[in-house]
PDB file of C-alpha atoms in Angstrom:
ATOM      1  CA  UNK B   5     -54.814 -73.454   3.774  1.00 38.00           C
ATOM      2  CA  UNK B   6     -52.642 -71.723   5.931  1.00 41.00           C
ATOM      3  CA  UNK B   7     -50.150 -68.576   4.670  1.00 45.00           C
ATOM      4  CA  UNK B   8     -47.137 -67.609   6.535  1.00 43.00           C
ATOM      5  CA  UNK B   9     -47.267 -64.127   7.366  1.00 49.00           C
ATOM      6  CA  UNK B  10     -44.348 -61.508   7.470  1.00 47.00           C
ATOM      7  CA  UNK B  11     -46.415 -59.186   8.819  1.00 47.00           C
ATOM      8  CA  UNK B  12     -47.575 -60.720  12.188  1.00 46.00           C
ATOM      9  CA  UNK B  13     -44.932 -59.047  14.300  1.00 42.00           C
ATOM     10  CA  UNK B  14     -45.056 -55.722  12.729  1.00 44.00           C
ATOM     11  CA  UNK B  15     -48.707 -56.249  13.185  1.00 44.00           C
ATOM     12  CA  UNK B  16     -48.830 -56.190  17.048  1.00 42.00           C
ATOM     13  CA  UNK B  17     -46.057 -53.067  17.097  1.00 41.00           C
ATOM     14  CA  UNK B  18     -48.941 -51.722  15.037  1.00 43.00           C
ATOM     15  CA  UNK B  19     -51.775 -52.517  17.465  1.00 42.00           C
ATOM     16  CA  UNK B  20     -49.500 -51.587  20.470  1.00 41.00           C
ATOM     17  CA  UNK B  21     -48.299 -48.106  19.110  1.00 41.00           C
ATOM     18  CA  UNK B  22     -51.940 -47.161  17.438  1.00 43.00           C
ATOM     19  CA  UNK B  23     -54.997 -49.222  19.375  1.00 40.00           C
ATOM     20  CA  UNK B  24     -57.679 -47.021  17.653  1.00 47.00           C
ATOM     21  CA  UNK B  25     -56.127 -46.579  14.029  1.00 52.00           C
ATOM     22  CA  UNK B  26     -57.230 -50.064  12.235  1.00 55.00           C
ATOM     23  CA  UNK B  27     -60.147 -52.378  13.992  1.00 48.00           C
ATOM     24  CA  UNK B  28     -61.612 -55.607  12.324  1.00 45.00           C
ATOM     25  CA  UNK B  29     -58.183 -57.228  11.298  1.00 45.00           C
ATOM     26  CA  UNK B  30     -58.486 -59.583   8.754  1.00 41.00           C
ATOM     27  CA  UNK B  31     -56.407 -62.195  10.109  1.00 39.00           C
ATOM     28  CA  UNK B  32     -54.351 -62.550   6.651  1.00 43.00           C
ATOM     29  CA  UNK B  33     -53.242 -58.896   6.300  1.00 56.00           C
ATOM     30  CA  UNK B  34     -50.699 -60.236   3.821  1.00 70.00           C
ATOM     31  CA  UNK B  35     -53.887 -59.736   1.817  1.00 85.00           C
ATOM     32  CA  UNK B  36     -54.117 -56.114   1.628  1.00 91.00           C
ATOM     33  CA  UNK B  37     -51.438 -54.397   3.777  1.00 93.00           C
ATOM     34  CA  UNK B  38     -51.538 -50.846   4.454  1.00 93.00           C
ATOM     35  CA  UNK B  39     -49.467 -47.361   5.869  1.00 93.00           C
ATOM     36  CA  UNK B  40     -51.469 -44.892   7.229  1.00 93.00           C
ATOM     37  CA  UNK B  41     -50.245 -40.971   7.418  1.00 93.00           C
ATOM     38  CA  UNK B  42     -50.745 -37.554   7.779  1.00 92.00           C
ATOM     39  CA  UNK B  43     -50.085 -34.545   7.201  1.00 91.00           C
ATOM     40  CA  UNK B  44     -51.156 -31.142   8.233  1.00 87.00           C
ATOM     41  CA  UNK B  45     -54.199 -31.287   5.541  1.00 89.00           C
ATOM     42  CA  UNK B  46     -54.978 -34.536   4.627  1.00 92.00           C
ATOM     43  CA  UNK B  47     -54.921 -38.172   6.043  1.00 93.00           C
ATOM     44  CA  UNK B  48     -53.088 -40.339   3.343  1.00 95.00           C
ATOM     45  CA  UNK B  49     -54.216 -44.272   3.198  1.00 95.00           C
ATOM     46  CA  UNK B  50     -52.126 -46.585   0.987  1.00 96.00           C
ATOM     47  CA  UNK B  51     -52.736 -50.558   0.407  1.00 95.00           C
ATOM     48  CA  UNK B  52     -50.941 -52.802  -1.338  1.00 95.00           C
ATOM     49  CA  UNK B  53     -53.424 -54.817  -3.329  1.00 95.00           C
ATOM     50  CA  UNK B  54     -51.406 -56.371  -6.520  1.00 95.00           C
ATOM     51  CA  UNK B  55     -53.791 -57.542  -9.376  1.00 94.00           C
ATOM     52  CA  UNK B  56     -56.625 -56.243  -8.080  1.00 94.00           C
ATOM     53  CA  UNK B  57     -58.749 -54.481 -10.766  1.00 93.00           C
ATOM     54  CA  UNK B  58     -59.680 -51.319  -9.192  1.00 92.00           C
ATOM     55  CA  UNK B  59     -63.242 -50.928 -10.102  1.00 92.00           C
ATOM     56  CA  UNK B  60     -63.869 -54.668  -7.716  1.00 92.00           C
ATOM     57  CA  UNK B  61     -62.209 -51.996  -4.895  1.00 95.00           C
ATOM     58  CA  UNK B  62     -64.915 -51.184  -3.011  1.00 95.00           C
ATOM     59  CA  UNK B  63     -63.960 -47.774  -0.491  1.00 95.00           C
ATOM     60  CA  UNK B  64     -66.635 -46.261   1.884  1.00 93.00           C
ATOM     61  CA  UNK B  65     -65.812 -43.381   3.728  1.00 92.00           C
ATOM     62  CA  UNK B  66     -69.040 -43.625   7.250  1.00 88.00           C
ATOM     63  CA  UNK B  67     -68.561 -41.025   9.058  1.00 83.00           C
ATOM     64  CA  UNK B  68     -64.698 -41.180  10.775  1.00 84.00           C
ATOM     65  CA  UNK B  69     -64.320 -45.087   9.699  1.00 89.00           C
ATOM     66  CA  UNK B  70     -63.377 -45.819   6.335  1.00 92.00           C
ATOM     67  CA  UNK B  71     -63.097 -49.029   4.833  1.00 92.00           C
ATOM     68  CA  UNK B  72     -61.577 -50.804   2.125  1.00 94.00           C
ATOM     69  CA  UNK B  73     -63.401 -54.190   0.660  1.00 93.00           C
ATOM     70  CA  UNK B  74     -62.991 -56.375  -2.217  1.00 93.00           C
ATOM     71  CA  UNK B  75     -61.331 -59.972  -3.477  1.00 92.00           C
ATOM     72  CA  UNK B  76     -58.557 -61.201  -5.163  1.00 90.00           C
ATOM     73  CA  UNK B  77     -58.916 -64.396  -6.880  1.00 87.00           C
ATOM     74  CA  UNK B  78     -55.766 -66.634  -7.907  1.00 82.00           C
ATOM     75  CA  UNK B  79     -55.009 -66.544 -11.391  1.00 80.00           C
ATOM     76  CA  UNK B  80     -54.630 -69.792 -13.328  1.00 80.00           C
ATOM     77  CA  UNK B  81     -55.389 -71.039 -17.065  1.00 80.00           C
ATOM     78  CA  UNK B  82     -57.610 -74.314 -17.114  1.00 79.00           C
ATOM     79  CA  UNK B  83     -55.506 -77.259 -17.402  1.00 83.00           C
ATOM     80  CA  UNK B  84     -52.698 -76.150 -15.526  1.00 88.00           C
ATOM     81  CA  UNK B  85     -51.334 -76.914 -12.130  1.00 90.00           C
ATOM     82  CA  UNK B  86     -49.718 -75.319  -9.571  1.00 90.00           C
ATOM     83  CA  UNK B  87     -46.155 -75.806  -8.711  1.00 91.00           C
ATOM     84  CA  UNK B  88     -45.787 -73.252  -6.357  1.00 90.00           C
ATOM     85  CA  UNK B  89     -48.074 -71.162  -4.699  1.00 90.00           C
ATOM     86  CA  UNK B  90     -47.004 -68.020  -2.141  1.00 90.00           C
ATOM     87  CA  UNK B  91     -49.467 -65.377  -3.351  1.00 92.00           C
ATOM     88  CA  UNK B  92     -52.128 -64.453  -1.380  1.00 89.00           C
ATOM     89  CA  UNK B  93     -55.957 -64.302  -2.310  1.00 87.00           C
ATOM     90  CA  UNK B  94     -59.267 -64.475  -0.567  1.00 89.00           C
ATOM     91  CA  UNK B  95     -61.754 -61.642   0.412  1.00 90.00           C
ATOM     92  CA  UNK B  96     -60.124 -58.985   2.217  1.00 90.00           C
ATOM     93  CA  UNK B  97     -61.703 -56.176   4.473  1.00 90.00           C
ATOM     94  CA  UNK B  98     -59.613 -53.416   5.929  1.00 91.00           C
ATOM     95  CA  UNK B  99     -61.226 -50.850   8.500  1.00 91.00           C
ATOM     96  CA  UNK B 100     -59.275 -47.242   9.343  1.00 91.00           C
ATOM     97  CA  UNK B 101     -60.824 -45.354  12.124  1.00 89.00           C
ATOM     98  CA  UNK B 102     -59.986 -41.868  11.128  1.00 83.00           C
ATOM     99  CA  UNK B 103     -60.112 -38.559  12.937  1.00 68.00           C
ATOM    100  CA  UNK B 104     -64.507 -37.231  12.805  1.00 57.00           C
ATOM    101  CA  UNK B 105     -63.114 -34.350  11.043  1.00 77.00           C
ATOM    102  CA  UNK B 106     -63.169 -35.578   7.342  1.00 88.00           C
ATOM    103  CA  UNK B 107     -64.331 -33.309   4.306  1.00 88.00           C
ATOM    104  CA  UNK B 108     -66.023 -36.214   2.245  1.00 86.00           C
ATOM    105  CA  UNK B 109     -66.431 -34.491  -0.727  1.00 89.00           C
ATOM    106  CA  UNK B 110     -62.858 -34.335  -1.776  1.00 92.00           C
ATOM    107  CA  UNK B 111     -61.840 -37.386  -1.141  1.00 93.00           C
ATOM    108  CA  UNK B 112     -59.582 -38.575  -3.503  1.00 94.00           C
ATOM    109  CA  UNK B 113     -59.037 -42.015  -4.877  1.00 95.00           C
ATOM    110  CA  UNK B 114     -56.538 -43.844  -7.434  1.00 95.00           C
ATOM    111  CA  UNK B 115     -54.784 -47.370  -8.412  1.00 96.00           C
ATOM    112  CA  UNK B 116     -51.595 -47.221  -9.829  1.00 95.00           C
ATOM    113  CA  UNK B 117     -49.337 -50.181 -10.309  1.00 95.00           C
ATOM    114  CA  UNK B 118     -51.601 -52.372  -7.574  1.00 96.00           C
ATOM    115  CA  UNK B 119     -51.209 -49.688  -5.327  1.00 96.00           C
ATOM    116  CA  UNK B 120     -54.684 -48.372  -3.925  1.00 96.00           C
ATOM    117  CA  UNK B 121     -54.068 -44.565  -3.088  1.00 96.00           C
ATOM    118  CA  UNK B 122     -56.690 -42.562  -0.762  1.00 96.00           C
ATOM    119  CA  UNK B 123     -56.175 -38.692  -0.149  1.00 95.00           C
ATOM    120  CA  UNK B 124     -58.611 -37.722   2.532  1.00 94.00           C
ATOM    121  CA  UNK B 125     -58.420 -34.272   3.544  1.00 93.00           C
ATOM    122  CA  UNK B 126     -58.817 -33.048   7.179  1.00 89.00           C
ATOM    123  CA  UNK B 127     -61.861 -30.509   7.850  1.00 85.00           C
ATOM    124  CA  UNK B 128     -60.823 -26.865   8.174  1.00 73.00           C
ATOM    125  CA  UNK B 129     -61.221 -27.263  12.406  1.00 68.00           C
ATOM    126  CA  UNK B 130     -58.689 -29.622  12.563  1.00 57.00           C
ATOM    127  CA  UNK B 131     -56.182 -28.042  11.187  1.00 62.00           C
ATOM    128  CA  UNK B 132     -53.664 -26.071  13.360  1.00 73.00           C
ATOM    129  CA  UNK B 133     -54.408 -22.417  14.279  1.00 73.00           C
ATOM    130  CA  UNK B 134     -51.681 -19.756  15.303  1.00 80.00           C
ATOM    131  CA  UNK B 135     -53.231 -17.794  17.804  1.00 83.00           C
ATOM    132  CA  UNK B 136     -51.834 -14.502  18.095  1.00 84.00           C
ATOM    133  CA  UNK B 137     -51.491 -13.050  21.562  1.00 88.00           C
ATOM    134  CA  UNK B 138     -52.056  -9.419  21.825  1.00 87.00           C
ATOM    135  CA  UNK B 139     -49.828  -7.433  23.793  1.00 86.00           C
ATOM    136  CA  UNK B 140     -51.466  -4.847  25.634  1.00 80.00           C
TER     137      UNK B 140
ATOM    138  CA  UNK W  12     -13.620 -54.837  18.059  1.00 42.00           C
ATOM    139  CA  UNK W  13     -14.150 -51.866  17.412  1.00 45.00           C
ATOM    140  CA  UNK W  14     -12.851 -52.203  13.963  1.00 44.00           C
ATOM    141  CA  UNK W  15     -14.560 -54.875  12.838  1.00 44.00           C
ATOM    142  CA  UNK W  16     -18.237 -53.337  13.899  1.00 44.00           C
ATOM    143  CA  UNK W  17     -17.278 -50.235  11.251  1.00 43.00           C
ATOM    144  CA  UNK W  18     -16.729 -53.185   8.686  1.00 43.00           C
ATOM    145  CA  UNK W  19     -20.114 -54.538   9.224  1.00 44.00           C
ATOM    146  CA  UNK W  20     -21.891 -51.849   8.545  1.00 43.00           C
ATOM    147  CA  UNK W  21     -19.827 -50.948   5.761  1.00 43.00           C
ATOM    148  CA  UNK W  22     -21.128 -53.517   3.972  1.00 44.00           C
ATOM    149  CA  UNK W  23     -24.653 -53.767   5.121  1.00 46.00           C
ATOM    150  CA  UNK W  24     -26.746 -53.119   1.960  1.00 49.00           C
ATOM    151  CA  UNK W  25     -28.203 -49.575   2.428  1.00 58.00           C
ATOM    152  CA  UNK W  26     -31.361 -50.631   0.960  1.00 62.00           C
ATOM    153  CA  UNK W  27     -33.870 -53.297   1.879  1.00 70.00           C
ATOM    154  CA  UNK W  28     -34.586 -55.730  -0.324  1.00 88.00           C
ATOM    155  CA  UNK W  29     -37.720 -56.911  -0.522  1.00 91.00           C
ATOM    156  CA  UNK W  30     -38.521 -60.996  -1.688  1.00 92.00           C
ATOM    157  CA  UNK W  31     -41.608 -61.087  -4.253  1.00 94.00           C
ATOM    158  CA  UNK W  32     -44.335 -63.587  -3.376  1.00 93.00           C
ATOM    159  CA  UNK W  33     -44.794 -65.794  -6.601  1.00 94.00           C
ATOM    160  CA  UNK W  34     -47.570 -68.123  -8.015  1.00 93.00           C
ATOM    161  CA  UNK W  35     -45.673 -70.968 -10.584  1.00 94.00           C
ATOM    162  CA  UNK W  36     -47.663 -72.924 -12.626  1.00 94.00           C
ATOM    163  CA  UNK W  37     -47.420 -75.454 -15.623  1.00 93.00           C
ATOM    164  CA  UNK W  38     -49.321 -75.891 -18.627  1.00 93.00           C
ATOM    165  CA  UNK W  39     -48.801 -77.975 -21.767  1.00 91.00           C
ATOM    166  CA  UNK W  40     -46.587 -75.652 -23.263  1.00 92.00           C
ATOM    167  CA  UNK W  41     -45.425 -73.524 -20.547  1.00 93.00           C
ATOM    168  CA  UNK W  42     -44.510 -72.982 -17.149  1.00 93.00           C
ATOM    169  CA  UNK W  43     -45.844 -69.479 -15.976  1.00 95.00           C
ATOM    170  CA  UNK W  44     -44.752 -67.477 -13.054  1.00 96.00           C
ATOM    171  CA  UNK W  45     -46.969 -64.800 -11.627  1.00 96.00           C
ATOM    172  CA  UNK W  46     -44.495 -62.079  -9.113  1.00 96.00           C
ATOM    173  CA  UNK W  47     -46.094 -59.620  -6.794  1.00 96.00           C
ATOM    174  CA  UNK W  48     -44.768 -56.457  -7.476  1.00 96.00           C
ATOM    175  CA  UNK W  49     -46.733 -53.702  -5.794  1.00 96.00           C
ATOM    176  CA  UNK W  50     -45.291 -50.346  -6.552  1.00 95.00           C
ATOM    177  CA  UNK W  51     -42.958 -50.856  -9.524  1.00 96.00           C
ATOM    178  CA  UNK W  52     -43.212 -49.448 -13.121  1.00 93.00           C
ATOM    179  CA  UNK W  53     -42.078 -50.830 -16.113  1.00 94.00           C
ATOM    180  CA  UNK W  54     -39.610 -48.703 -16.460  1.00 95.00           C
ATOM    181  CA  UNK W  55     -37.754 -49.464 -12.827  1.00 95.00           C
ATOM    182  CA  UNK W  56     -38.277 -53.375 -13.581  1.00 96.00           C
ATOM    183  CA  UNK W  57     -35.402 -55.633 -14.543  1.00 96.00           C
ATOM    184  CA  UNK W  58     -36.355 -59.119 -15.851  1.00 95.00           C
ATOM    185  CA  UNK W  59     -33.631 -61.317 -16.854  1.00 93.00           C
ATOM    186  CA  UNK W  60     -31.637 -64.508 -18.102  1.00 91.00           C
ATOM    187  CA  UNK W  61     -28.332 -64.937 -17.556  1.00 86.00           C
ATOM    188  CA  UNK W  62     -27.272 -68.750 -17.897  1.00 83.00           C
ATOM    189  CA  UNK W  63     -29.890 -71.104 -16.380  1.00 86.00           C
ATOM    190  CA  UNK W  64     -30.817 -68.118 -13.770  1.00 91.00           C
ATOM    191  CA  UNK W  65     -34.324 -65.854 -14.144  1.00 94.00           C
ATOM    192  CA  UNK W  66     -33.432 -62.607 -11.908  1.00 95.00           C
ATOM    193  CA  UNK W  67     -36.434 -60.186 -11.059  1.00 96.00           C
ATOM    194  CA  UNK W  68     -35.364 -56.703  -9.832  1.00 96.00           C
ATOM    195  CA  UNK W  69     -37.196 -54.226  -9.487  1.00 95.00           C
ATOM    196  CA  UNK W  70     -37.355 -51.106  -7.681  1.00 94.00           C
ATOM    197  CA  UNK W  71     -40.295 -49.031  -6.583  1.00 93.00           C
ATOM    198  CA  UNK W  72     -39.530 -44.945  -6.509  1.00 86.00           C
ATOM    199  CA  UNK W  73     -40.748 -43.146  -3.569  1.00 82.00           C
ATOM    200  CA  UNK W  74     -44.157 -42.800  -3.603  1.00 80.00           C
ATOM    201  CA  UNK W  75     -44.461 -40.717   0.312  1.00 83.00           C
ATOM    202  CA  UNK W  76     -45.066 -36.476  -0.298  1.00 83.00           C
ATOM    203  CA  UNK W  77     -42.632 -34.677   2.010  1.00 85.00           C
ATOM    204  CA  UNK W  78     -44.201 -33.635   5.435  1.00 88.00           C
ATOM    205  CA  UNK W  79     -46.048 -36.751   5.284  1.00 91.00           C
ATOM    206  CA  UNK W  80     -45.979 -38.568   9.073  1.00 91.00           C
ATOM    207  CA  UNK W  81     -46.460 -42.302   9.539  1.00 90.00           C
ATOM    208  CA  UNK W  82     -49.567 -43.451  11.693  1.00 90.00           C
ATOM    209  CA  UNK W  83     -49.537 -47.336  10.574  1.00 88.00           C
ATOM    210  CA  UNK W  84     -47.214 -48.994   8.727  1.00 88.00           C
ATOM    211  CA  UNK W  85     -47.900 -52.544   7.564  1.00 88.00           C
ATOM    212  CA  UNK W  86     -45.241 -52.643   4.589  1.00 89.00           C
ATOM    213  CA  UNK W  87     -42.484 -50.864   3.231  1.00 87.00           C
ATOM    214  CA  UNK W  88     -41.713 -50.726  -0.092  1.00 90.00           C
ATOM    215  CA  UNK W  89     -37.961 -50.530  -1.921  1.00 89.00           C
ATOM    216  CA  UNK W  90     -36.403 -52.904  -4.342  1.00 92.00           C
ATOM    217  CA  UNK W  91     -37.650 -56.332  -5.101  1.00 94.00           C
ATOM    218  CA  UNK W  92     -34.651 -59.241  -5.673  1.00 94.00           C
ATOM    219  CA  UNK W  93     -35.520 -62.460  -6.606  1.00 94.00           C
ATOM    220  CA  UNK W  94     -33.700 -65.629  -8.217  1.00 94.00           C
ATOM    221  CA  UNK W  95     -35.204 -68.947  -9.839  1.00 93.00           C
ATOM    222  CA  UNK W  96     -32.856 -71.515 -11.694  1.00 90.00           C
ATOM    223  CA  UNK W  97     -34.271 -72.540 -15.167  1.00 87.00           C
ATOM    224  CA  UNK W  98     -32.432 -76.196 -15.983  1.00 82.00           C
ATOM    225  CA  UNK W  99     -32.681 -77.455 -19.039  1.00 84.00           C
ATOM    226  CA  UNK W 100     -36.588 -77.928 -19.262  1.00 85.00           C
ATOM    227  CA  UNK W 101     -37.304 -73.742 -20.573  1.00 90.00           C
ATOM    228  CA  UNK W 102     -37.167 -73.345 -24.047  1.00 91.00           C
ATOM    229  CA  UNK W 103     -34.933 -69.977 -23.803  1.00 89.00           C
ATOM    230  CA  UNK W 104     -35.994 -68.604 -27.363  1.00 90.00           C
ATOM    231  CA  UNK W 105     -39.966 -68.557 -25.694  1.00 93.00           C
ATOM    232  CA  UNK W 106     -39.593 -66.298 -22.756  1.00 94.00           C
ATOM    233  CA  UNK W 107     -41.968 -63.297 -22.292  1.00 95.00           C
ATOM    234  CA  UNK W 108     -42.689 -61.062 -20.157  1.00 96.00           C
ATOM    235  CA  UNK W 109     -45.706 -58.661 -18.882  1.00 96.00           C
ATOM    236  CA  UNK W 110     -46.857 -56.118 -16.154  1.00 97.00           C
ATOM    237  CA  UNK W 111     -49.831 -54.985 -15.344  1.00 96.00           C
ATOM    238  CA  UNK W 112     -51.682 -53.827 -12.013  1.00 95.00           C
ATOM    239  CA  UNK W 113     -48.092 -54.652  -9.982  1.00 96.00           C
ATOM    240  CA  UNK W 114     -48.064 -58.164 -11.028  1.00 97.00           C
ATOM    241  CA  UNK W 115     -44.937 -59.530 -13.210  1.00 97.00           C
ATOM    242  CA  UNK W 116     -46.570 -62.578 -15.628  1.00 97.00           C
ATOM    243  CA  UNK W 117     -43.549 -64.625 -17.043  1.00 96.00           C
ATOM    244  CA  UNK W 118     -44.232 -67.420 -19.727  1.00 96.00           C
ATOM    245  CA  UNK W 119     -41.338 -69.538 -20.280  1.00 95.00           C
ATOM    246  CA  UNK W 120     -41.561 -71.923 -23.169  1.00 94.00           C
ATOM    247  CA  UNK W 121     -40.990 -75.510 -22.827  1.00 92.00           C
ATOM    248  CA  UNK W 122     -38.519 -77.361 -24.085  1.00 89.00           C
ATOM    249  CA  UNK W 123     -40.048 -79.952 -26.128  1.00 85.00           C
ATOM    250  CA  UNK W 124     -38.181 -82.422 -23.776  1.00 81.00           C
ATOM    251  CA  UNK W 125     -40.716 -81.069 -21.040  1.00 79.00           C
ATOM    252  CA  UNK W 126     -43.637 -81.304 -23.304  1.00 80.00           C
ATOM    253  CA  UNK W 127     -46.493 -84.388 -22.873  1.00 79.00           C
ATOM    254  CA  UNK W 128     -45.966 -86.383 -25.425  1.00 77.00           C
ATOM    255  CA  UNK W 129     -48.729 -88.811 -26.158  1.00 77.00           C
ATOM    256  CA  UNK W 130     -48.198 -92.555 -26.542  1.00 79.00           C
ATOM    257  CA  UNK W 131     -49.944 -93.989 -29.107  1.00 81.00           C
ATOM    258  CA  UNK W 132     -50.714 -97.633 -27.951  1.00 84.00           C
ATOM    259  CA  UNK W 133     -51.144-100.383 -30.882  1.00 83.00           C
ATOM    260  CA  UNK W 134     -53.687-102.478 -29.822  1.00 83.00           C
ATOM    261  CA  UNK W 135     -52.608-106.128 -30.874  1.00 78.00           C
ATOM    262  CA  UNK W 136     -54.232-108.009 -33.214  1.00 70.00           C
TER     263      UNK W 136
END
């Protein structure tokens, strides 16, 4: 079965702009989109995964990669057929290389209206420093 | 020229508007229609029928914290528009509606001209 995917462009501005940022494409990433950020203390990792429940999420955080697992299955009664079909499903795999500097312990996780939200916050090094030259 | 380049963008939508993927299927009663919606609420989620039209529209509310700075950006999110015309086979009284997990589930009765109907066939004698 073959999907037709919005994202395919966007995808190779992606890989062009940010090589290291997201490795092991699946090649449907209609599946489970996502927008990386940042800001000064945390990373921020949002992907769109519709109808997903969020406990068959599975998010592991190995050293500087984290990635994002799981499968969405099409939902249909028995006895019925499908008239149209545009939704995608399938198992999906998502892999963020993220700066070595990650304080696993307070990573934060939550699903709210099929939005998976990650909150990872940077480790005290990384974060800028004023230095304060002393006049002598 | 000039002029008519102002015009343009006068009336280019501010917003984007984003088209819902959708899953349709039929059952013996119903015809079902399952919309991606990743984002909205039920509050900011419009679902209705106005003559033989079903209009989605729904809008998702800024989810980004100020300061934050884009590294990857594989969707955007804004207001999902989306039209399907009806005809004559719904059953407009049986229409409901649900959300759950970003997903909009609409079950739109039949009308009983769309139902099976089973054939009884007389076997002659």
């Amino acid at each position: 079965m073959t999907w037709k995917d919005p994202f395919n462009v966007l995808e190779e501005v992606v890989e062009n702009l940010f090589p290291t940022i997201l490795t092991e494409q699946e090649i449907r990433t209609t599946l489970a989109p996502v927008v990386v950020s940042e800001d000064k203390d945390n990373y921020y990792v949002r992907v769109l995964l519709p109808g997903v429940e969020p406990d068959k999420i599975n998010v592991v955080l190995q050293d500087r990669q984290l990635s994002i697992e799981g499968e969405r299955k099409p939902e249909i009664e028995e006895k019925a057929t499908f008239l149209r079909r545009e939704r995608p499903y399938g198992k999906f795999k998502r892999v963020i290389n993220l700066s070595k500097h990650i304080d696993s312990e307070k990573v934060e996780a939550s699903y709210k209206n099929g939005i998976l939200f990650l909150t990872l916050p940077k480790k005290e090094e990384l974060k800028p420093r004023q230095i304060k030259i002393k006049a002598e | 020229m000039q002029k008519k380049k102002k015009e343009l963008t006068k009336t280019t939508p501010k917003e984007e508007v984003l088209i819902p993927d959708v899953d349709i299927y039929e059952t013996e009663e119903a015809y079902v229609l399952l919309a991606d919606l990743p984002g909205v609420d039920r509050d900011n989620l419009c679902v209705d029928i106005k003559e033989d039209e079903l209009i989605i529209d729904g809008r998702v509310e800024n989810v980004f914290k100020e300061g934050e700075r884009p590294l990857a950006e594989e969707f955007k999110l804004g207001r999902y528009y989306r039209k399907f015309a009806l005809g004559d086979l719904i059953n407009y009284e049986n229409v409901q509606a649900s959300l759950k997990n970003g997903v909009l589930k609409v079950v739109l009765g039949k009308a009983e001209a769309a139902k099976p109907k089973k054939i009884e066939v007389k076997v002659a004698e």
